[in-house]
XYZ file of C-alpha atoms in Angstrom:
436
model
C 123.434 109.089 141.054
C 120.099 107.572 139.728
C 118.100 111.420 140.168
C 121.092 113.062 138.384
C 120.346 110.230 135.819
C 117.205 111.105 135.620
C 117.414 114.552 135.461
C 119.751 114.828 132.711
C 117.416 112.543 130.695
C 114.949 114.973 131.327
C 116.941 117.510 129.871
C 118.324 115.354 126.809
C 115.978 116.438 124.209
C 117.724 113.557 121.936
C 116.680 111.228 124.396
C 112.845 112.520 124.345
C 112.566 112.710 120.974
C 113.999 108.818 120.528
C 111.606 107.993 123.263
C 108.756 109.485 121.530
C 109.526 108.095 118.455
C 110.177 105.213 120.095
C 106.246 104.516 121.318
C 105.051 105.748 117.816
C 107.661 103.004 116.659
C 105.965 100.679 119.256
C 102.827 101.192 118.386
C 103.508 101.004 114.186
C 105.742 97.383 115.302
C 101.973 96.254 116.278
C 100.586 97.362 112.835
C 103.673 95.617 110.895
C 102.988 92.565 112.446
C 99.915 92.414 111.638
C 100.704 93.088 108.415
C 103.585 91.306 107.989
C 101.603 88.420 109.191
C 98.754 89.047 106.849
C 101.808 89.011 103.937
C 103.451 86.245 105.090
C 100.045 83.973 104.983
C 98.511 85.511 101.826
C 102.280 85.943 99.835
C 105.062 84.324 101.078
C 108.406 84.848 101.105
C 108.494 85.316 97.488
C 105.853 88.161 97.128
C 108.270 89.964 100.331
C 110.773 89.484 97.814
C 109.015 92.190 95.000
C 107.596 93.839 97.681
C 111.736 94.570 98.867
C 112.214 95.167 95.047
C 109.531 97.458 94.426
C 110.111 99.603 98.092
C 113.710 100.299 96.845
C 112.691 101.326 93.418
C 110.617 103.916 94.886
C 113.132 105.040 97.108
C 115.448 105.462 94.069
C 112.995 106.896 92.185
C 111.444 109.567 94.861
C 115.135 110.578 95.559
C 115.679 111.691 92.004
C 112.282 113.404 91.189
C 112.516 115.158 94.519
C 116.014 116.946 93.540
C 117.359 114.613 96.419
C 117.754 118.222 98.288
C 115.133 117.611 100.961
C 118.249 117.442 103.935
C 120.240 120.423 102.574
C 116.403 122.385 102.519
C 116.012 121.083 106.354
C 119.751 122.178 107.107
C 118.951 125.446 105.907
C 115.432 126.308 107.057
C 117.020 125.310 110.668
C 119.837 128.088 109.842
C 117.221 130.474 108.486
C 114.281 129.764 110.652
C 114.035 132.998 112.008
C 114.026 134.856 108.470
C 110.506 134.823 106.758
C 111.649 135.778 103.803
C 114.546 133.427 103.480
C 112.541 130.636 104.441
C 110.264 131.502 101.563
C 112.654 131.740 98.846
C 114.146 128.270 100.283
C 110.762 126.366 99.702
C 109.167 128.391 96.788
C 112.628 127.256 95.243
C 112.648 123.845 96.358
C 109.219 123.393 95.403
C 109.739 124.442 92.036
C 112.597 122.352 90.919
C 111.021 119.274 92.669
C 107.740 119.773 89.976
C 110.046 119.534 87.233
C 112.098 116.776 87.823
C 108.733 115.004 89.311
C 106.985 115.750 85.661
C 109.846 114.572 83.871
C 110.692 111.413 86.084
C 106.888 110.644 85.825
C 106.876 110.395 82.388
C 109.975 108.726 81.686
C 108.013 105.946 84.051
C 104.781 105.745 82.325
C 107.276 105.297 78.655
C 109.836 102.689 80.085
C 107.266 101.061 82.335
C 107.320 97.545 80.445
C 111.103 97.338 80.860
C 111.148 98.749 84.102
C 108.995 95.756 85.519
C 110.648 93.453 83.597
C 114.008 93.975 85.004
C 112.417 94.924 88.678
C 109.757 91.842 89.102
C 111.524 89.623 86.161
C 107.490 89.669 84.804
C 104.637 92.263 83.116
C 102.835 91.614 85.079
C 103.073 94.514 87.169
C 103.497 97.327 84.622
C 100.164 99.045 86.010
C 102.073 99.279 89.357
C 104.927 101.645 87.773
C 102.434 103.240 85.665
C 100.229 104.379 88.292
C 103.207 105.064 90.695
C 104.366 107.921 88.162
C 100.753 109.480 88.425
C 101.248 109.630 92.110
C 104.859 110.534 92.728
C 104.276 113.998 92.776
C 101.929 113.774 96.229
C 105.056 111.396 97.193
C 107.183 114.480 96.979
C 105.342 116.881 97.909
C 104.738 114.999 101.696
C 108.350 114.808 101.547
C 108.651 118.592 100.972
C 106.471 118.860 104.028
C 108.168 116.932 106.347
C 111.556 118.422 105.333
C 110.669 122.006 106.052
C 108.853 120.768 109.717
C 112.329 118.967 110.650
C 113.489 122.364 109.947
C 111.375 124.249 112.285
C 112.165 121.405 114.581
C 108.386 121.128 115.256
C 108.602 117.480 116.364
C 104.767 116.565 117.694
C 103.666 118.052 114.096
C 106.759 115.740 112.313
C 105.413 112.378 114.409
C 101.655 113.141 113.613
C 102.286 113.011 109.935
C 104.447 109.919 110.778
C 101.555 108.384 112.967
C 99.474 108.999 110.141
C 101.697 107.290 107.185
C 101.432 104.406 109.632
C 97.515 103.586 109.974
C 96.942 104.660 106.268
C 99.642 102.150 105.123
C 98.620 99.780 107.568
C 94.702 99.886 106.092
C 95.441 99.943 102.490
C 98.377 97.003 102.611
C 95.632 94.816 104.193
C 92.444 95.556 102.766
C 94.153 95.620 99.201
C 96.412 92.271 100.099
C 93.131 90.481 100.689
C 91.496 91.878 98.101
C 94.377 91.377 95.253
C 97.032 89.619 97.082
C 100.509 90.364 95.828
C 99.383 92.895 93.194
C 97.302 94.449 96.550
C 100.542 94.130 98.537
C 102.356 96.233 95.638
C 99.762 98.588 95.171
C 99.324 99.732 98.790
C 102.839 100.949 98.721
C 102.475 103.338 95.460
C 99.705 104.697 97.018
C 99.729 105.404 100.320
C 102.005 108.230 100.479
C 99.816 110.140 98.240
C 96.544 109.369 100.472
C 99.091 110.763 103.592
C 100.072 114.069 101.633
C 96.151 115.186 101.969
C 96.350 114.547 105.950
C 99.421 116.233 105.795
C 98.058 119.454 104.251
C 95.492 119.798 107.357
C 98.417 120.088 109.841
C 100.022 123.172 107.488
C 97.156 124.837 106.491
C 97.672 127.734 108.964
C 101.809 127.744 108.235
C 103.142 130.947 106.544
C 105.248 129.136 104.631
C 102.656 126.835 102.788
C 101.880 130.037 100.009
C 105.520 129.665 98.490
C 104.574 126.015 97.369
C 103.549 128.027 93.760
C 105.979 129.134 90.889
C 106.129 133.147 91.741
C 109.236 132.452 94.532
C 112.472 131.354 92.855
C 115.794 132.234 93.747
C 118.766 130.837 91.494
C 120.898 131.634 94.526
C 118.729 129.399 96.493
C 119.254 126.280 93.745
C 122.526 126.245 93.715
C 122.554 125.650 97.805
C 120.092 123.136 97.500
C 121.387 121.541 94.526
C 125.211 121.303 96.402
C 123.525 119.148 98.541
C 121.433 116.727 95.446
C 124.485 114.889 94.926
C 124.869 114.086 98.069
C 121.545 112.512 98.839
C 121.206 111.020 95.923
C 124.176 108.807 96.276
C 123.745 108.543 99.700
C 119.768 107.276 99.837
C 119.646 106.323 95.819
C 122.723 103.863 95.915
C 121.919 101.567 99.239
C 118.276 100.505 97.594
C 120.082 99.971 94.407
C 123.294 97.952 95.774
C 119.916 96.184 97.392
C 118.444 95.275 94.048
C 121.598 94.211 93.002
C 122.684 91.774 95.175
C 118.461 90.907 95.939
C 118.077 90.050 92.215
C 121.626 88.180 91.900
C 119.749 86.283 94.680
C 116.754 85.540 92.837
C 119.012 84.337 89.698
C 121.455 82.624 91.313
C 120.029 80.837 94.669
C 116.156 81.260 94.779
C 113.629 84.106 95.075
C 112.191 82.191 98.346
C 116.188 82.623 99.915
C 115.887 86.528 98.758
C 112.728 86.560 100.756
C 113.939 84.938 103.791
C 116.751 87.779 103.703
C 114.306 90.655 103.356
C 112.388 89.689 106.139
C 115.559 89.378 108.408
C 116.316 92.703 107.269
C 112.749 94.095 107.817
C 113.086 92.679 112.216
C 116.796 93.964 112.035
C 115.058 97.695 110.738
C 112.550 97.792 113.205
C 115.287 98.371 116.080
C 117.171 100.224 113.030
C 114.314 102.393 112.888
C 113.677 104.206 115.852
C 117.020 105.532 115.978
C 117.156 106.476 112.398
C 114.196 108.291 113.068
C 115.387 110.344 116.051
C 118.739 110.844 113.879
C 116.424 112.439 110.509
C 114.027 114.404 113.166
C 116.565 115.888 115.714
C 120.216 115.398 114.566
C 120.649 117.051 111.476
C 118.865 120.426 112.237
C 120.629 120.928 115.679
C 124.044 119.918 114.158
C 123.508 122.651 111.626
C 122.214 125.076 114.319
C 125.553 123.995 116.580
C 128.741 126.258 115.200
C 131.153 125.804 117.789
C 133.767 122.342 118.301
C 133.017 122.334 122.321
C 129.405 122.344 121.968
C 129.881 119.510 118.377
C 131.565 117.102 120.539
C 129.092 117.655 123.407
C 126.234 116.825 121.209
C 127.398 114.172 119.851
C 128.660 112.380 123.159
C 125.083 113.365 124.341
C 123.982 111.069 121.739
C 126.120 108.288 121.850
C 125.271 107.874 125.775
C 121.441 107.168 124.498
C 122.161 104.892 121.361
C 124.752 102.714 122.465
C 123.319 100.963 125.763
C 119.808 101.083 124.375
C 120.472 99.764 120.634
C 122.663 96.716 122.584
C 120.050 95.666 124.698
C 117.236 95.523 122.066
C 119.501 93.825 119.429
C 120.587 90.811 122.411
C 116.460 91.101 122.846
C 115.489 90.212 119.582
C 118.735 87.773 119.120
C 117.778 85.876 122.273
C 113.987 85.423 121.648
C 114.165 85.331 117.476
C 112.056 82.880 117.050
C 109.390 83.914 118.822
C 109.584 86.897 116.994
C 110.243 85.619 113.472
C 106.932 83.131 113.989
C 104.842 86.495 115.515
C 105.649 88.566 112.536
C 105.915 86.330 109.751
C 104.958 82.059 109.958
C 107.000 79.006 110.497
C 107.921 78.802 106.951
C 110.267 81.909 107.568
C 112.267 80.264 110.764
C 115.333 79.878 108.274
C 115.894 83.426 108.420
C 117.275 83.452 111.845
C 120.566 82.071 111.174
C 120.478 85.295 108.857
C 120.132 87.593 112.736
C 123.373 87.768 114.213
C 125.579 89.445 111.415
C 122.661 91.539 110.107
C 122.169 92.775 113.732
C 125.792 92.954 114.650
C 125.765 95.223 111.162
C 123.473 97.398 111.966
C 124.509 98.592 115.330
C 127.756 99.393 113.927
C 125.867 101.601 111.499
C 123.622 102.999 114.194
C 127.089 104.136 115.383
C 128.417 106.330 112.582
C 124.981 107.256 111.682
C 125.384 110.325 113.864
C 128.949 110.786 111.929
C 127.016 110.945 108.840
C 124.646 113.463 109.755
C 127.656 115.478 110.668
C 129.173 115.203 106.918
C 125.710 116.350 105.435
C 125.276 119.277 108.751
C 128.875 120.566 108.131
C 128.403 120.658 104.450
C 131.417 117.673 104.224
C 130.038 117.156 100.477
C 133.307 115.350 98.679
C 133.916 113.270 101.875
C 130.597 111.752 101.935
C 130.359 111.091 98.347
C 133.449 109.457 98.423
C 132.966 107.472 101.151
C 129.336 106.157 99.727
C 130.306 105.146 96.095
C 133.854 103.847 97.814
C 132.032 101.314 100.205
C 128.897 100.489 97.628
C 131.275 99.081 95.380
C 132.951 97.005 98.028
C 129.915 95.434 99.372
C 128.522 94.920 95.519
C 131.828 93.119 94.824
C 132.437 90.948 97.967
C 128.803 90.338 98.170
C 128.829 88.231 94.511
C 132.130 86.789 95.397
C 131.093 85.446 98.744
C 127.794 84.667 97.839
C 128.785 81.549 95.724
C 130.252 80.095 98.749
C 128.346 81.322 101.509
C 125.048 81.995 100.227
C 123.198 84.732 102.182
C 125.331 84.335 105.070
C 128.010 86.104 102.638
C 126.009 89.313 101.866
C 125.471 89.076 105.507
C 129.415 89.042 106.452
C 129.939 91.510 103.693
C 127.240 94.317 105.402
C 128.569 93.819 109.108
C 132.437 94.339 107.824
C 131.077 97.516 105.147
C 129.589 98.910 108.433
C 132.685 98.668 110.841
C 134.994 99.834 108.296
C 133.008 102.863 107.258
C 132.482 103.860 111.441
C 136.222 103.346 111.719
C 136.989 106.152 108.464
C 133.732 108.068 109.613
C 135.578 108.629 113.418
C 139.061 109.386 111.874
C 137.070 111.906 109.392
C 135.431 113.589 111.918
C 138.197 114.112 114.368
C 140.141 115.564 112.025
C 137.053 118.253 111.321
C 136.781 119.028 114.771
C 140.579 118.873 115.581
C 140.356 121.908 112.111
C 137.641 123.865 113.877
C 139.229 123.639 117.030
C 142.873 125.403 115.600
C 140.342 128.236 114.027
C 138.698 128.871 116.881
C 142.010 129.531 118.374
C 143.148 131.711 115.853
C 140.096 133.781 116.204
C 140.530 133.689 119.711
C 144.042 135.208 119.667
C 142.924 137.687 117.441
């Protein structure tokens, strides 16, 4: 029984690419602690707080200028990856709309930067962040570009190396520039790092066929409208969670204390480094071979495949990190953050009912399931906006945290029904066919 096991882990290629991005998440755990440590000394729980505020702005913000296409342009180079041509006209197409929108977001930036910190750091004081962050958001997009097409070709050692190497430069510039500058470093480390990463990336593509259509001669109106179908689904999807975040982060700050917004942050950060390594293995494995699989037998199959790796493993690091959390708050942050570990058990509980429809999610965006997911994204950001800032007078963060962990078991619970009645669809077609 234990060889078949083995075997048929062996033969899971979800389950080797989770375990190799689960030592590159090892070994990037030992370069967040250090530099969580490093932030928690030099900042405190405050400066984690704008450092949380900042980290979704830029998520918001990169989503937009990008076209918020990059998982339809993965879905389809996966379908496509065979055609040179097709693949061309996908990123020559890609690449052009995501220079526009990154000019125009850019500048918009640079003119609204004053009121843009004001409202994101409550201060001026960090207008210079924004403004250089719009001079380097287009070598933000362009690395995401490049690792969008590579999940496409489902070239996974090139995918981690980039990964590996977003790590270490992070890692050096967030500590030389927090000791240097301290909370302005901390800030600045994260508008500039993915621009330092997009020259590394370049070397590993250099010799790629498909790098010459990153110019303005391929474009292929066709090809927009495909991506664009799948714009409004990303950017709802990965541009409303940061902003329900700054939300409820800054109702926080204004209504409790920017030190209690920090001690949530950082319970969120341990939560996300289990969170993490799965999410990763989802974005570089999932979506492509969902997209690649056309048949119900061989949907369900995948997805059982997956469930057998996520469930057992996700459990036993979240009781891990539960059992031992304040070892593990006082190794990654200091004493002065112990509070947050009566924060643990709902986050955690939370997010491995995420981790569960996660794969469900993928499914919507591999299956093309646009109305359903947008639906079910603005549907449940609204509930946990609205029960967050009624519990939250009550229960402080231990509301928001309530809210999260019954947002994520409702939303698995429609995900399931959704996608059993997809399959159940498919399933009546391919009967059809069959008889015919």
């Amino acid at each position: 029984m234990i060889i078949n096991l083995v075997r048929r882990s062996f033969h899971n290629t979800f389950l080797k690419v989770t375990g190799a991005n689960g030592l590159i998440s090892v070994a990037k755990a030992f370069l967040v602690i250090i530099s969580n440590k490093v932030l928690a000394i030099v900042i405190g729980a405050t400066g984690i707080a704008m450092i949380g505020q900042l980290q979704n702005f830029t998520t918001i913000i990169t989503q937009i200028s990008n076209g918020g296409f990059n998982q339809g342009l993965t879905k389809y180079i996966a379908e496509n990856r065979d055609n040179k041509n097709e693949v061309k006209e996908f990123v020559g197409t890609a690449f052009r709309i995501s220079f526009l929108l990154t000019s125009v977001t850019a500048l918009f930036i640079i003119l609204l930067s004053g009121f843009l910190s004001s409202r994101i750091f409550d201060t001026l004081e960090y207008n210079s962040i924004l403004i250089i962050f719009a001079f380097t958001l287009f070598f933000y997009n362009l690395n995401s570009l490049i690792l969008s097409i590579i999940n496409g070709f489902q070239e996974y050692r090139k995918y981690f190396k980039i990964n590996i190497t977003t790590t270490v430069v992070g890692f050096v510039l967030t500590i030389g520039l927090v000791l240097l500058l301290k909370e302005y470093g901390a800030l600045l480390a994260i508008v500039l790092s993915q621009s330092i990463v997009s020259i590394f990336a370049y070397l590993f593509i250099k010799k790629d066929y498909w790098l010459k259509a990153f110019s303005f001669k391929i474009f292929r109106k066709s090809k927009m409208f495909l991506l664009l179908k799948y714009s409004a689904i990303t950017l709802l999807g990965t541009v409303i969670w940061p902003l329900v975040s700054i939300v409820i982060r800054t109702y926080v700050i204004n209504n409790i204390s920017a030190k209690e917004a920090g001690l949530w942050q950082a319970a969120r950060y341990i939560d996300h480094y289990i969170v993490n390594i799965a999410a990763g293995s989802f974005s570089v494995y999932l979506l492509p071979k969902l997209a690649s699989v056309t048949d119900s037998q061989s949907l369900k199959k995948e997805l059982k495949s997956i469930y057998k790796v996520i469930i057992p493993i996700s459990l036993a690091c979240f009781i891990l990190v539960f059992i031992f959390r304040d070892f593990v708050i006082i190794l990654l942050y200091s004493k002065e953050f112990l509070k947050a570990s009566q924060y643990l058990i709902l986050q955690m509980i939370g997010s491995f009912f995420w981790l569960c429809k996660s794969p469900l999610m993928n499914f919507m965006l591999a299956k093309g399931m646009i109305k359903t997911f947008i639906a079910n994204e603005m549907i449940f950001a609204v509930f946990v906006i609205i029960l967050s800032i009624i519990l939250i007078p009550c229960f402080e963060i231990q509301g928001i945290q309530f809210t999260y962990t019954l947002q994520s078991l409702l939303y698995l619970i429609v995900s399931i029904y959704l996608i059993k009645k997809y399959i159940a669809k498919m399933q009546i077609e391919e009967r059809v066919n069959y008889k015919e």
